[in-house]
C-alpha cells in the first residue's frame, strides 16, 4: 500500500489532471464497434469518477436506423460487456441522459446542416456553449469529406479565436506509407489547425506507458545509468495471443510493421529513449520524442534482410484449441504475404545510445498477451563474483511490464544464504494491482479526458507520424522489391520464427522468456 501519510495517489492523480471543459462530443461512426466497446465505456467510467464536465453531451452519428433510445440501449450493452467497472443502476440514468443519436451519412452534405441544428438544440438543453469535439471513427478515406463538410456547415471554429473550441480526433491508420500519411495530414490541415487535431495512439493512454517517464525522470537512480555506458541492449516485446480475428479486411493491407511498429512500438521506444524534456508542455515533450525518431539509423537495402525478420503464423494452438494458420483465416488470401510477426534490431545514433542495439518484436498468435520493455545492463567485471567465464552472473535487467500484470521488476544478484558464496538472481518487483489496488483506467479514458481538457501531450503530432513513416518506408520498399511469395512461418501459439532467434544469437544475446 502507499505510505501512510502520503495522499491517496489515485485521488491525487485525478485532481492533478487538467479539467475537462464543457463540450459536446460528436462521434462519427457512433453506431459502430469502437464507440460501443471503447468510447462509451470510457466515458461511463469518467462519469463514475466525477471528472466529466457537468455540461456535457455525446452525440453518436451514423447511418444505422437508431434513435436516442436505441443508442442508449446499445451504449448500456457496451458498458455491461466492456466497461472495466460494472454498470451502476443508480448512476446509469444520469449518464444516459447525456447520450443522443443523430442519423446521418458522412457523405451527405445535408446531414451536416441537420447535425448542426441538432447539436445546437442538444447543447442548449445540456448547457454546452458551443465547444465541440468531433471523433472520426470512420475509414480514413472518409476524413477529407467529413472535414470539408464540417467546415462547409460552419461547424469548425478558428483555433485562436475567443469563441468556443472545435477539436477533432482521428485514429490510426494515418496513411499506409509516408506519401499517404502526408496526404491525410494535409487534408486535415486544410480545415483544422494542428492544435485542434488529436491523433490517437491508444498505447500512449496506457498507465504503464505514461509511467515510463515518471519512472525515468521521477527517480534519481535510473537516469544516471540510462545510456550506452551502462546499458547493453533493450528488448521491446508486444505479444498478442489473438489472431487476426474479424479484421482481415484491414490487416491484409497492413501487416505487423504498419499495424504495430510504425505507431505503438516506436512510441514506446521514444518514451524509453528520449532526452529529459525540460517541461511537461505538450510540445516540449513531443519535440523530444520526435528527436528519437529522427535519430533512428535508417534500415535500407541489404540491411533490411539482416536486421528485420518478418513471418506469418501457421496453424497451431491457442489455449489448447487447434487454430488455423493466417492464410486459412477468413478474408485472408491463400497466398497472402502479409506479416503477422516482425522482429528487428535498430540503433539510435545519438550520444546517449551510440552502439546500443534495441530489439523490437511483435506478433499475433504468440503464446500469450504480454508487452514488456526490458533494459539489460552491462555485466559487472569478470572478477570477484563474476570470475567463472563458463557461468557468468545474470546481468541486471529492469523490466517494465506494460500489460497485463502491469508493473516493473529489477533483476539483481544476491547471495544465497549459506556458508558458501553463491550468487543467485532475485527480483525486486512492483505491481500496480497490489500497490494501488484498483484496476488502472483504460487508455481511452485518459485520452478522451485530455482532448476535452485540450492537452495534446499524449497525442501524435503530424511531424512524428511522418518521421515514423519515413523510417518505415525503406523497409516496406525492400520487402516489396523482394517479391516474396512465402514468408517464414511460426506455429500459432509459439514464440515466433527461428529467424528471430538468430537475429539475437548473432550478437550472443537471446530473447527473454515472458
Ligand atoms: C491496434 C492494432 O492498434 O492495437 C491491433 O490495430 C492490436 O492489431 C491492438 O491488436 C493491440 O492493442 P492492445 O491495447 O490490446 O495491446
Short mmCIF file of C-alpha atoms and ligand atoms in Angstrom, two decimals:
data_model
loop_
_atom_site.label_atom_id
_atom_site.label_comp_id
_atom_site.label_asym_id
_atom_site.label_seq_id
_atom_site.Cartn_x
_atom_site.Cartn_y
_atom_site.Cartn_z
CA UNK A 1 0.00 0.00 0.00
CA UNK A 2 1.11 3.61 -0.40
CA UNK A 3 2.95 5.14 2.56
CA UNK A 4 0.54 6.18 5.30
CA UNK A 5 0.94 9.91 5.39
CA UNK A 6 1.02 10.23 1.62
CA UNK A 7 -2.18 11.49 -0.03
CA UNK A 8 -4.20 8.82 -1.79
CA UNK A 9 -2.28 8.58 -5.06
CA UNK A 10 -5.29 7.81 -7.20
CA UNK A 11 -7.21 10.82 -5.92
CA UNK A 12 -4.12 12.99 -6.31
CA UNK A 13 -3.74 11.83 -9.91
CA UNK A 14 -7.28 12.80 -10.71
CA UNK A 15 -7.13 16.20 -9.11
CA UNK A 16 -3.93 16.94 -10.95
CA UNK A 17 -5.37 16.13 -14.34
CA UNK A 18 -6.47 19.08 -16.38
CA UNK A 19 -10.10 19.98 -16.16
CA UNK A 20 -12.27 18.76 -18.98
CA UNK A 21 -14.15 21.71 -20.37
CA UNK A 22 -17.91 21.65 -21.00
CA UNK A 23 -18.41 20.38 -24.53
CA UNK A 24 -20.29 18.05 -26.79
CA UNK A 25 -18.58 15.02 -28.24
CA UNK A 26 -19.89 14.08 -31.66
CA UNK A 27 -18.83 10.62 -32.77
CA UNK A 28 -18.94 9.86 -36.49
CA UNK A 29 -19.32 6.09 -36.61
CA UNK A 30 -21.32 6.36 -33.42
CA UNK A 31 -23.25 3.14 -34.04
CA UNK A 32 -20.01 1.23 -34.65
CA UNK A 33 -17.84 -1.11 -32.68
CA UNK A 34 -15.30 1.35 -31.30
CA UNK A 35 -17.99 3.50 -29.76
CA UNK A 36 -19.64 0.53 -28.14
CA UNK A 37 -16.53 -1.29 -26.93
CA UNK A 38 -14.25 1.56 -26.03
CA UNK A 39 -15.59 5.09 -26.20
CA UNK A 40 -18.87 4.81 -24.33
CA UNK A 41 -17.41 2.55 -21.59
CA UNK A 42 -14.53 5.01 -21.20
CA UNK A 43 -16.94 7.94 -20.87
CA UNK A 44 -19.02 5.99 -18.41
CA UNK A 45 -16.00 5.37 -16.19
CA UNK A 46 -15.07 9.04 -16.38
CA UNK A 47 -18.61 9.84 -15.28
CA UNK A 48 -18.28 7.42 -12.35
CA UNK A 49 -15.07 9.19 -11.37
CA UNK A 50 -16.91 12.51 -11.47
CA UNK A 51 -14.43 14.04 -13.91
CA UNK A 52 -16.70 14.62 -16.88
CA UNK A 53 -17.81 18.21 -17.18
CA UNK A 54 -21.24 18.86 -15.70
CA UNK A 55 -22.36 20.31 -19.02
CA UNK A 56 -21.70 17.56 -21.47
CA UNK A 57 -23.36 15.65 -24.30
CA UNK A 58 -22.39 12.74 -26.51
CA UNK A 59 -23.92 12.60 -29.95
CA UNK A 60 -23.46 9.38 -31.89
CA UNK A 61 -23.72 9.91 -35.64
CA UNK A 62 -24.24 7.07 -38.07
CA UNK A 63 -26.31 5.58 -40.81
CA UNK A 64 -27.89 2.91 -38.61
CA UNK A 65 -31.52 3.46 -38.04
CA UNK A 66 -31.18 4.32 -34.36
CA UNK A 67 -32.89 6.92 -32.24
CA UNK A 68 -31.73 8.24 -28.87
CA UNK A 69 -33.34 5.27 -27.12
CA UNK A 70 -31.69 2.62 -29.29
CA UNK A 71 -28.35 4.39 -28.95
CA UNK A 72 -28.73 4.39 -25.18
CA UNK A 73 -29.62 0.69 -25.20
CA UNK A 74 -26.56 -0.14 -27.27
CA UNK A 75 -24.46 2.06 -25.01
CA UNK A 76 -25.78 0.25 -21.97
CA UNK A 77 -24.96 -3.10 -23.52
CA UNK A 78 -21.47 -1.80 -24.34
CA UNK A 79 -20.94 -0.77 -20.73
CA UNK A 80 -22.30 -4.05 -19.41
CA UNK A 81 -19.98 -6.04 -21.61
CA UNK A 82 -16.84 -3.97 -21.91
CA UNK A 83 -16.57 -1.49 -19.06
CA UNK A 84 -13.80 -2.08 -16.51
CA UNK A 85 -16.31 -1.23 -13.78
CA UNK A 86 -19.78 -2.66 -13.54
CA UNK A 87 -22.77 -0.67 -14.55
CA UNK A 88 -24.25 1.04 -11.51
CA UNK A 89 -28.01 1.07 -11.93
CA UNK A 90 -28.34 4.15 -9.71
CA UNK A 91 -25.87 6.12 -11.71
CA UNK A 92 -26.80 4.98 -15.22
CA UNK A 93 -29.95 7.15 -15.73
CA UNK A 94 -27.89 10.30 -15.13
CA UNK A 95 -25.24 9.25 -17.58
CA UNK A 96 -27.73 8.06 -20.14
CA UNK A 97 -29.39 11.46 -20.25
CA UNK A 98 -26.28 12.89 -21.91
CA UNK A 99 -26.38 10.39 -24.82
CA UNK A 100 -28.03 11.27 -28.12
CA UNK A 101 -28.09 9.87 -31.61
CA UNK A 102 -28.21 11.66 -34.93
CA UNK A 103 -28.89 9.68 -38.07
CA UNK A 104 -26.77 10.89 -40.94
CA UNK A 105 -24.23 9.96 -43.55
CA UNK A 106 -20.66 11.23 -43.73
CA UNK A 107 -21.07 11.62 -47.48
CA UNK A 108 -24.27 13.61 -47.48
CA UNK A 109 -23.82 17.42 -47.21
CA UNK A 110 -27.39 17.81 -45.97
CA UNK A 111 -26.53 15.65 -42.94
CA UNK A 112 -24.11 18.26 -41.67
CA UNK A 113 -26.61 21.09 -41.71
CA UNK A 114 -29.04 18.83 -39.87
CA UNK A 115 -26.30 17.84 -37.45
CA UNK A 116 -25.56 21.47 -36.73
CA UNK A 117 -29.19 22.20 -35.92
CA UNK A 118 -29.40 19.08 -33.75
CA UNK A 119 -26.19 19.89 -31.91
CA UNK A 120 -27.39 23.40 -31.16
CA UNK A 121 -30.59 22.03 -29.71
CA UNK A 122 -28.85 19.41 -27.60
CA UNK A 123 -26.24 21.89 -26.44
CA UNK A 124 -28.89 24.36 -25.38
CA UNK A 125 -30.60 21.63 -23.37
CA UNK A 126 -27.33 20.46 -21.78
CA UNK A 127 -25.88 23.90 -21.11
CA UNK A 128 -22.96 23.49 -23.52
CA UNK A 129 -21.88 26.73 -25.11
CA UNK A 130 -20.58 25.50 -28.45
CA UNK A 131 -17.34 23.69 -27.53
CA UNK A 132 -17.22 20.65 -29.77
CA UNK A 133 -15.09 17.58 -30.21
CA UNK A 134 -15.58 15.53 -33.36
CA UNK A 135 -14.42 11.95 -33.20
CA UNK A 136 -13.81 10.44 -36.63
CA UNK A 137 -14.36 6.74 -36.02
CA UNK A 138 -14.71 6.22 -39.76
CA UNK A 139 -12.41 4.84 -42.51
CA UNK A 140 -9.55 7.25 -43.28
CA UNK A 141 -10.71 7.64 -46.87
CA UNK A 142 -13.75 9.47 -45.48
CA UNK A 143 -11.68 12.00 -43.49
CA UNK A 144 -11.48 14.51 -46.32
CA UNK A 145 -15.22 14.58 -46.96
CA UNK A 146 -16.00 14.76 -43.29
CA UNK A 147 -13.54 17.57 -42.55
CA UNK A 148 -14.61 19.60 -45.56
CA UNK A 149 -18.29 19.17 -44.84
CA UNK A 150 -17.84 20.14 -41.22
CA UNK A 151 -16.24 23.35 -42.36
CA UNK A 152 -18.84 24.00 -45.06
CA UNK A 153 -21.61 23.60 -42.49
CA UNK A 154 -19.97 26.15 -40.22
CA UNK A 155 -19.13 23.55 -37.61
CA UNK A 156 -15.45 24.46 -37.29
CA UNK A 157 -14.38 27.46 -35.23
CA UNK A 158 -10.92 29.01 -35.60
CA UNK A 159 -8.33 27.67 -33.17
CA UNK A 160 -7.16 31.04 -31.94
CA UNK A 161 -10.46 32.91 -31.71
CA UNK A 162 -12.06 33.89 -28.44
CA UNK A 163 -15.10 31.72 -29.12
CA UNK A 164 -15.81 28.09 -28.36
CA UNK A 165 -13.31 25.44 -29.42
CA UNK A 166 -13.56 22.77 -32.10
CA UNK A 167 -11.30 19.75 -31.81
CA UNK A 168 -11.04 16.67 -33.94
CA UNK A 169 -9.91 13.18 -33.00
CA UNK A 170 -8.62 10.71 -35.56
CA UNK A 171 -7.50 7.14 -35.13
CA UNK A 172 -4.75 5.24 -36.84
CA UNK A 173 -4.03 4.25 -39.52
CA UNK A 174 -2.77 7.66 -40.56
CA UNK A 175 -1.82 6.53 -44.06
CA UNK A 176 -0.10 3.32 -45.13
CA UNK A 177 3.21 4.91 -46.07
CA UNK A 178 4.81 8.35 -45.93
CA UNK A 179 3.11 9.75 -49.01
CA UNK A 180 -0.38 8.69 -47.94
CA UNK A 181 0.20 9.84 -44.36
CA UNK A 182 1.17 13.27 -45.69
CA UNK A 183 -1.98 13.31 -47.73
CA UNK A 184 -4.18 12.55 -44.71
CA UNK A 185 -2.38 15.17 -42.65
CA UNK A 186 -2.65 17.70 -45.43
CA UNK A 187 -6.36 17.06 -45.76
CA UNK A 188 -6.88 17.69 -42.07
CA UNK A 189 -4.61 20.72 -42.14
CA UNK A 190 -6.81 22.34 -44.81
CA UNK A 191 -9.59 22.58 -42.27
CA UNK A 192 -8.03 22.40 -38.81
CA UNK A 193 -5.06 23.93 -37.14
CA UNK A 194 -2.57 21.35 -35.81
CA UNK A 195 -3.56 22.41 -32.27
CA UNK A 196 -7.10 21.25 -32.98
CA UNK A 197 -6.08 17.79 -34.20
CA UNK A 198 -5.74 14.91 -31.74
CA UNK A 199 -4.29 11.77 -33.36
CA UNK A 200 -4.87 8.84 -31.08
CA UNK A 201 -2.26 6.19 -30.45
CA UNK A 202 -4.04 4.34 -27.68
CA UNK A 203 -0.77 2.96 -26.29
CA UNK A 204 0.06 6.45 -25.09
CA UNK A 205 -3.02 6.43 -22.90
CA UNK A 206 -1.93 3.28 -21.05
CA UNK A 207 -0.95 3.98 -17.46
CA UNK A 208 2.19 1.90 -17.75
CA UNK A 209 3.34 3.82 -20.80
CA UNK A 210 2.84 7.13 -19.02
CA UNK A 211 4.75 5.68 -16.11
CA UNK A 212 7.88 5.23 -18.20
CA UNK A 213 8.59 8.95 -17.99
CA UNK A 214 7.72 9.10 -14.30
CA UNK A 215 9.99 6.17 -13.63
CA UNK A 216 12.86 7.69 -15.59
CA UNK A 217 12.55 11.31 -14.50
CA UNK A 218 10.86 10.98 -11.13
CA UNK A 219 13.62 8.86 -9.63
CA UNK A 220 17.23 9.74 -9.07
CA UNK A 221 18.63 6.25 -9.54
CA UNK A 222 17.80 5.31 -13.13
CA UNK A 223 18.70 8.27 -15.27
CA UNK A 224 22.45 8.33 -14.50
CA UNK A 225 22.62 4.75 -15.81
CA UNK A 226 20.33 5.30 -18.76
CA UNK A 227 22.87 5.40 -21.56
CA UNK A 228 25.39 3.46 -23.62
CA UNK A 229 27.91 3.34 -20.78
CA UNK A 230 25.74 1.08 -18.65
CA UNK A 231 23.10 -0.40 -20.92
CA UNK A 232 23.95 -3.39 -23.06
CA UNK A 233 20.74 -3.58 -25.02
CA UNK A 234 16.99 -3.08 -24.79
CA UNK A 235 14.28 -5.58 -25.72
CA UNK A 236 10.80 -4.41 -26.50
CA UNK A 237 8.09 -7.03 -26.91
CA UNK A 238 4.44 -6.58 -27.74
CA UNK A 239 2.99 -10.07 -27.92
CA UNK A 240 -0.61 -10.90 -28.68
CA UNK A 241 -2.29 -14.26 -28.26
CA UNK A 242 -5.17 -13.46 -30.57
CA UNK A 243 -5.05 -14.00 -34.31
CA UNK A 244 -6.35 -11.61 -36.93
CA UNK A 245 -9.94 -12.33 -35.90
CA UNK A 246 -12.51 -10.49 -37.98
CA UNK A 247 -10.14 -7.75 -39.10
CA UNK A 248 -8.56 -9.41 -42.13
CA UNK A 249 -10.06 -6.75 -44.41
CA UNK A 250 -7.87 -4.12 -42.79
CA UNK A 251 -4.94 -6.29 -41.71
CA UNK A 252 -4.24 -7.84 -45.10
CA UNK A 253 -3.27 -4.42 -46.37
CA UNK A 254 -1.36 -3.52 -43.23
CA UNK A 255 0.66 -6.27 -41.53
CA UNK A 256 2.52 -6.10 -38.24
CA UNK A 257 5.05 -3.47 -39.28
CA UNK A 258 2.41 -0.92 -40.21
CA UNK A 259 -0.14 -2.02 -37.63
CA UNK A 260 2.08 -2.09 -34.55
CA UNK A 261 5.65 -0.94 -35.18
CA UNK A 262 5.11 2.32 -37.07
CA UNK A 263 2.95 3.67 -34.27
CA UNK A 264 2.67 1.90 -30.89
CA UNK A 265 6.11 0.37 -30.72
CA UNK A 266 8.04 3.39 -32.00
CA UNK A 267 6.13 5.46 -29.47
CA UNK A 268 7.15 3.12 -26.66
CA UNK A 269 10.70 3.39 -27.91
CA UNK A 270 10.50 7.19 -27.78
CA UNK A 271 9.49 7.08 -24.14
CA UNK A 272 12.40 4.80 -23.30
CA UNK A 273 15.00 6.66 -25.31
CA UNK A 274 14.07 10.35 -25.27
CA UNK A 275 16.17 13.02 -23.61
CA UNK A 276 14.66 14.60 -20.48
CA UNK A 277 12.22 17.27 -21.59
CA UNK A 278 12.60 20.48 -19.60
CA UNK A 279 8.88 20.82 -19.05
CA UNK A 280 5.70 18.84 -19.48
CA UNK A 281 4.43 21.26 -22.05
CA UNK A 282 2.88 19.06 -24.78
CA UNK A 283 5.14 20.39 -27.49
CA UNK A 284 8.29 20.18 -25.42
CA UNK A 285 7.57 16.51 -24.68
CA UNK A 286 6.69 15.82 -28.29
CA UNK A 287 9.76 17.64 -29.61
CA UNK A 288 11.94 15.38 -27.52
CA UNK A 289 10.17 12.27 -28.68
CA UNK A 290 10.46 13.33 -32.27
CA UNK A 291 14.24 13.60 -31.89
CA UNK A 292 14.42 9.88 -31.12
CA UNK A 293 12.70 9.02 -34.38
CA UNK A 294 14.92 11.43 -36.24
CA UNK A 295 17.99 9.71 -34.80
CA UNK A 296 16.95 6.21 -35.87
CA UNK A 297 19.59 4.75 -38.14
CA UNK A 298 17.89 4.06 -41.47
CA UNK A 299 17.40 0.41 -42.32
CA UNK A 300 17.70 0.16 -46.06
CA UNK A 301 18.78 -2.17 -48.86
CA UNK A 302 20.56 -5.35 -47.72
CA UNK A 303 20.32 -4.22 -44.14
CA UNK A 304 16.62 -4.97 -44.21
CA UNK A 305 17.19 -8.71 -44.56
CA UNK A 306 19.96 -8.65 -42.00
CA UNK A 307 18.08 -6.70 -39.35
CA UNK A 308 14.38 -7.24 -39.91
CA UNK A 309 12.58 -10.56 -39.67
CA UNK A 310 9.01 -10.96 -40.82
CA UNK A 311 6.90 -14.05 -40.55
CA UNK A 312 3.38 -15.35 -40.63
CA UNK A 313 1.64 -17.69 -38.25
CA UNK A 314 0.81 -21.17 -39.40
CA UNK A 315 -1.72 -23.49 -37.80
CA UNK A 316 -1.20 -24.27 -34.15
CA UNK A 317 -2.86 -23.97 -30.77
CA UNK A 318 -4.44 -21.25 -28.72
CA UNK A 319 -5.32 -22.09 -25.12
CA UNK A 320 -5.32 -25.75 -26.02
CA UNK A 321 -7.58 -25.41 -29.05
CA UNK A 322 -6.40 -26.01 -32.59
CA UNK A 323 -6.42 -22.76 -34.59
CA UNK A 324 -5.88 -22.15 -38.30
CA UNK A 325 -2.85 -20.54 -39.87
CA UNK A 326 -3.08 -16.97 -41.09
CA UNK A 327 -3.64 -17.93 -44.72
CA UNK A 328 -6.60 -20.04 -43.67
CA UNK A 329 -8.28 -17.23 -41.71
CA UNK A 330 -11.50 -15.79 -43.10
CA UNK A 331 -10.86 -12.97 -45.53
CA UNK A 332 -7.16 -13.73 -45.96
CA UNK A 333 -5.75 -14.60 -49.39
CA UNK A 334 -4.44 -18.18 -49.63
CA UNK A 335 -1.18 -16.78 -50.98
CA UNK A 336 -1.01 -13.79 -48.63
CA UNK A 337 2.44 -12.49 -47.74
CA UNK A 338 1.17 -10.17 -45.02
CA UNK A 339 3.42 -10.47 -41.99
CA UNK A 340 1.82 -11.18 -38.63
CA UNK A 341 5.17 -11.05 -36.84
CA UNK A 342 8.11 -8.67 -37.01
CA UNK A 343 11.38 -8.67 -35.09
CA UNK A 344 14.05 -6.12 -35.75
CA UNK A 345 17.23 -4.63 -34.47
CA UNK A 346 17.67 -0.89 -34.55
CA UNK A 347 20.11 1.74 -33.42
CA UNK A 348 19.58 5.28 -32.23
CA UNK A 349 22.52 7.28 -33.48
CA UNK A 350 22.89 9.89 -30.79
CA UNK A 351 25.31 10.47 -27.93
CA UNK A 352 23.25 8.63 -25.34
CA UNK A 353 22.54 5.48 -27.31
CA UNK A 354 25.54 5.13 -29.62
CA UNK A 355 26.12 1.42 -30.26
CA UNK A 356 23.25 0.14 -28.07
CA UNK A 357 21.04 -2.28 -30.00
CA UNK A 358 17.31 -2.10 -29.46
CA UNK A 359 15.46 -5.30 -30.31
CA UNK A 360 11.77 -5.00 -31.11
CA UNK A 361 9.35 -7.84 -31.67
CA UNK A 362 5.62 -8.08 -32.06
CA UNK A 363 3.30 -10.72 -33.33
CA UNK A 364 -0.14 -12.20 -33.34
CA UNK A 365 -0.87 -15.73 -32.16
CA UNK A 366 2.06 -15.82 -29.79
CA UNK A 367 1.70 -17.87 -26.61
CA UNK A 368 0.23 -15.06 -24.56
CA UNK A 369 -0.62 -11.40 -24.37
CA UNK A 370 2.40 -9.77 -22.84
CA UNK A 371 4.06 -6.45 -23.51
CA UNK A 372 7.28 -5.53 -21.88
CA UNK A 373 10.31 -3.31 -22.19
CA UNK A 374 13.43 -4.93 -20.76
CA UNK A 375 16.53 -2.84 -20.23
CA UNK A 376 19.56 -5.11 -19.98
CA UNK A 377 22.50 -3.59 -18.16
CA UNK A 378 26.11 -4.40 -18.90
CA UNK A 379 27.84 -7.17 -16.97
CA UNK A 380 29.92 -6.49 -13.91
CA UNK A 381 33.67 -7.01 -14.46
CA UNK A 382 34.79 -10.63 -14.54
CA UNK A 383 36.40 -10.51 -11.15
CA UNK A 384 35.11 -11.31 -7.67
CA UNK A 385 31.70 -12.96 -8.07
CA UNK A 386 31.77 -12.97 -11.85
CA UNK A 387 35.04 -14.77 -12.38
CA UNK A 388 33.73 -18.01 -13.80
CA UNK A 389 33.58 -17.48 -17.55
CA UNK A 390 31.54 -20.63 -18.01
CA UNK A 391 28.85 -19.48 -15.61
CA UNK A 392 28.67 -15.71 -15.83
CA UNK A 393 26.38 -13.81 -13.46
CA UNK A 394 22.99 -12.88 -14.84
CA UNK A 395 23.06 -9.21 -15.75
CA UNK A 396 20.74 -6.67 -14.15
CA UNK A 397 17.52 -6.28 -16.05
CA UNK A 398 14.90 -3.65 -15.48
CA UNK A 399 11.66 -4.95 -16.93
CA UNK A 400 8.76 -2.57 -17.42
CA UNK A 401 5.63 -4.65 -17.78
CA UNK A 402 3.22 -2.71 -19.95
CA UNK A 403 0.38 -5.27 -19.90
CA UNK A 404 -1.13 -7.34 -18.45
CA UNK A 405 0.26 -7.78 -14.92
CA UNK A 406 1.35 -4.15 -15.04
CA UNK A 407 4.40 -3.26 -13.02
CA UNK A 408 8.16 -3.30 -13.08
CA UNK A 409 10.86 -5.52 -11.78
CA UNK A 410 14.57 -5.26 -11.34
CA UNK A 411 16.72 -8.36 -11.51
CA UNK A 412 19.70 -8.16 -9.21
CA UNK A 413 22.26 -10.60 -7.87
CA UNK A 414 22.03 -11.70 -4.24
CA UNK A 415 23.94 -14.10 -2.03
CA UNK A 416 22.27 -17.43 -1.47
CA UNK A 417 22.09 -17.93 2.30
CA UNK A 418 24.69 -20.43 3.48
CA UNK A 419 28.37 -20.83 4.28
CA UNK A 420 29.50 -20.61 0.67
CA UNK A 421 29.41 -17.55 -1.50
CA UNK A 422 26.86 -18.45 -4.11
CA UNK A 423 25.22 -15.74 -6.14
CA UNK A 424 21.64 -16.01 -7.26
CA UNK A 425 19.47 -13.71 -9.40
CA UNK A 426 16.50 -12.31 -7.49
CA UNK A 427 13.78 -9.84 -8.40
CA UNK A 428 12.58 -6.60 -6.84
CA UNK A 429 9.05 -6.26 -8.02
CA UNK A 430 6.43 -3.52 -8.14
CA UNK A 431 2.90 -4.44 -9.19
CA UNK A 432 0.23 -1.90 -9.92
CA UNK A 433 -2.52 -4.24 -8.77
CA UNK A 434 -1.18 -4.96 -5.30
CA UNK A 435 0.13 -1.44 -4.71
CA UNK A 436 -2.72 0.70 -5.95
CA UNK A 437 -5.50 -1.84 -5.59
CA UNK A 438 -7.88 -0.55 -8.17
CA UNK A 439 -7.73 -1.50 -11.82
CA UNK A 440 -5.94 1.19 -13.82
CA UNK A 441 -8.07 3.40 -16.05
CA UNK A 442 -8.36 2.33 -19.67
CA UNK A 443 -6.30 4.22 -22.23
CA UNK A 444 -9.39 5.78 -23.82
CA UNK A 445 -10.49 7.26 -20.52
CA UNK A 446 -7.34 9.28 -20.17
CA UNK A 447 -7.22 10.22 -23.84
CA UNK A 448 -10.80 11.44 -24.06
CA UNK A 449 -10.34 13.45 -20.91
CA UNK A 450 -7.21 15.04 -22.32
CA UNK A 451 -8.95 16.08 -25.52
CA UNK A 452 -11.72 17.72 -23.51
CA UNK A 453 -9.04 19.46 -21.46
CA UNK A 454 -7.07 20.47 -24.55
CA UNK A 455 -3.89 18.64 -23.54
CA UNK A 456 -2.17 17.13 -26.57
CA UNK A 457 0.83 15.58 -24.81
CA UNK A 458 -0.33 12.02 -25.36
CA UNK A 459 -1.31 12.52 -28.98
CA UNK A 460 0.69 12.09 -32.14
CA UNK A 461 1.87 15.25 -33.77
CA UNK A 462 1.99 15.42 -37.53
CA UNK A 463 5.78 15.57 -37.74
CA UNK A 464 6.19 12.47 -35.57
CA UNK A 465 3.74 10.45 -37.66
CA UNK A 466 5.56 11.43 -40.82
CA UNK A 467 9.03 10.84 -39.35
CA UNK A 468 7.96 7.32 -38.31
CA UNK A 469 6.75 6.56 -41.80
CA UNK A 470 9.94 7.97 -43.27
CA UNK A 471 11.86 5.38 -41.24
CA UNK A 472 9.45 2.53 -42.02
CA UNK A 473 9.12 3.18 -45.76
CA UNK A 474 12.52 1.77 -46.86
CA UNK A 475 11.74 -1.49 -45.05
CA UNK A 476 8.40 -1.76 -46.82
CA UNK A 477 10.08 -0.88 -50.11
CA UNK A 478 12.70 -3.61 -49.67
CA UNK A 479 10.00 -6.15 -48.90
CA UNK A 480 8.09 -5.10 -51.93
CA UNK A 481 11.16 -5.39 -54.13
CA UNK A 482 11.92 -8.87 -52.85
CA UNK A 483 8.57 -10.07 -54.21
CA UNK A 484 8.46 -12.86 -51.63
CA UNK A 485 5.77 -15.43 -52.28
CA UNK A 486 6.25 -17.10 -48.97
CA UNK A 487 7.22 -15.89 -45.51
CA UNK A 488 8.88 -17.84 -42.72
CA UNK A 489 6.16 -19.47 -40.66
CA UNK A 490 5.80 -19.90 -36.95
CA UNK A 491 3.36 -22.16 -35.23
CA UNK A 492 0.38 -20.37 -33.75
CA UNK A 493 0.98 -20.46 -30.01
CA UNK A 494 4.76 -20.36 -30.40
CA UNK A 495 7.21 -17.54 -29.80
CA UNK A 496 7.88 -16.68 -33.43
CA UNK A 497 10.22 -17.95 -36.13
CA UNK A 498 13.70 -19.29 -35.65
CA UNK A 499 14.98 -16.38 -37.77
CA UNK A 500 14.07 -14.03 -34.92
CA UNK A 501 16.17 -16.10 -32.53
CA UNK A 502 19.07 -15.93 -34.95
CA UNK A 503 18.78 -12.14 -35.06
CA UNK A 504 19.64 -12.19 -31.37
CA UNK A 505 22.05 -15.09 -31.37
CA UNK A 506 24.32 -13.42 -33.89
CA UNK A 507 25.28 -10.98 -31.14
CA UNK A 508 25.35 -13.59 -28.36
CA UNK A 509 22.01 -12.50 -26.89
CA UNK A 510 18.63 -14.08 -26.63
CA UNK A 511 15.03 -13.06 -26.29
CA UNK A 512 13.63 -13.02 -22.82
CA UNK A 513 11.09 -15.64 -21.90
CA UNK A 514 7.86 -13.93 -20.99
C1 LIG B 1 -4.30 -1.97 -32.52
C2 LIG B 1 -3.95 -2.89 -33.64
O1 LIG B 1 -3.86 -0.67 -32.79
O2 LIG B 1 -3.69 -2.42 -31.32
C3 LIG B 1 -4.37 -4.31 -33.32
O3 LIG B 1 -4.58 -2.46 -34.82
C4 LIG B 1 -3.81 -4.74 -32.00
O4 LIG B 1 -3.98 -5.20 -34.34
C5 LIG B 1 -4.11 -3.72 -30.92
O5 LIG B 1 -4.40 -5.99 -31.66
C6 LIG B 1 -3.40 -4.05 -29.62
O6 LIG B 1 -3.85 -3.20 -28.62
P1 LIG B 1 -3.84 -3.65 -27.11
O7 LIG B 1 -4.21 -2.43 -26.35
O8 LIG B 1 -4.82 -4.77 -26.98
O9 LIG B 1 -2.44 -4.11 -26.82
#
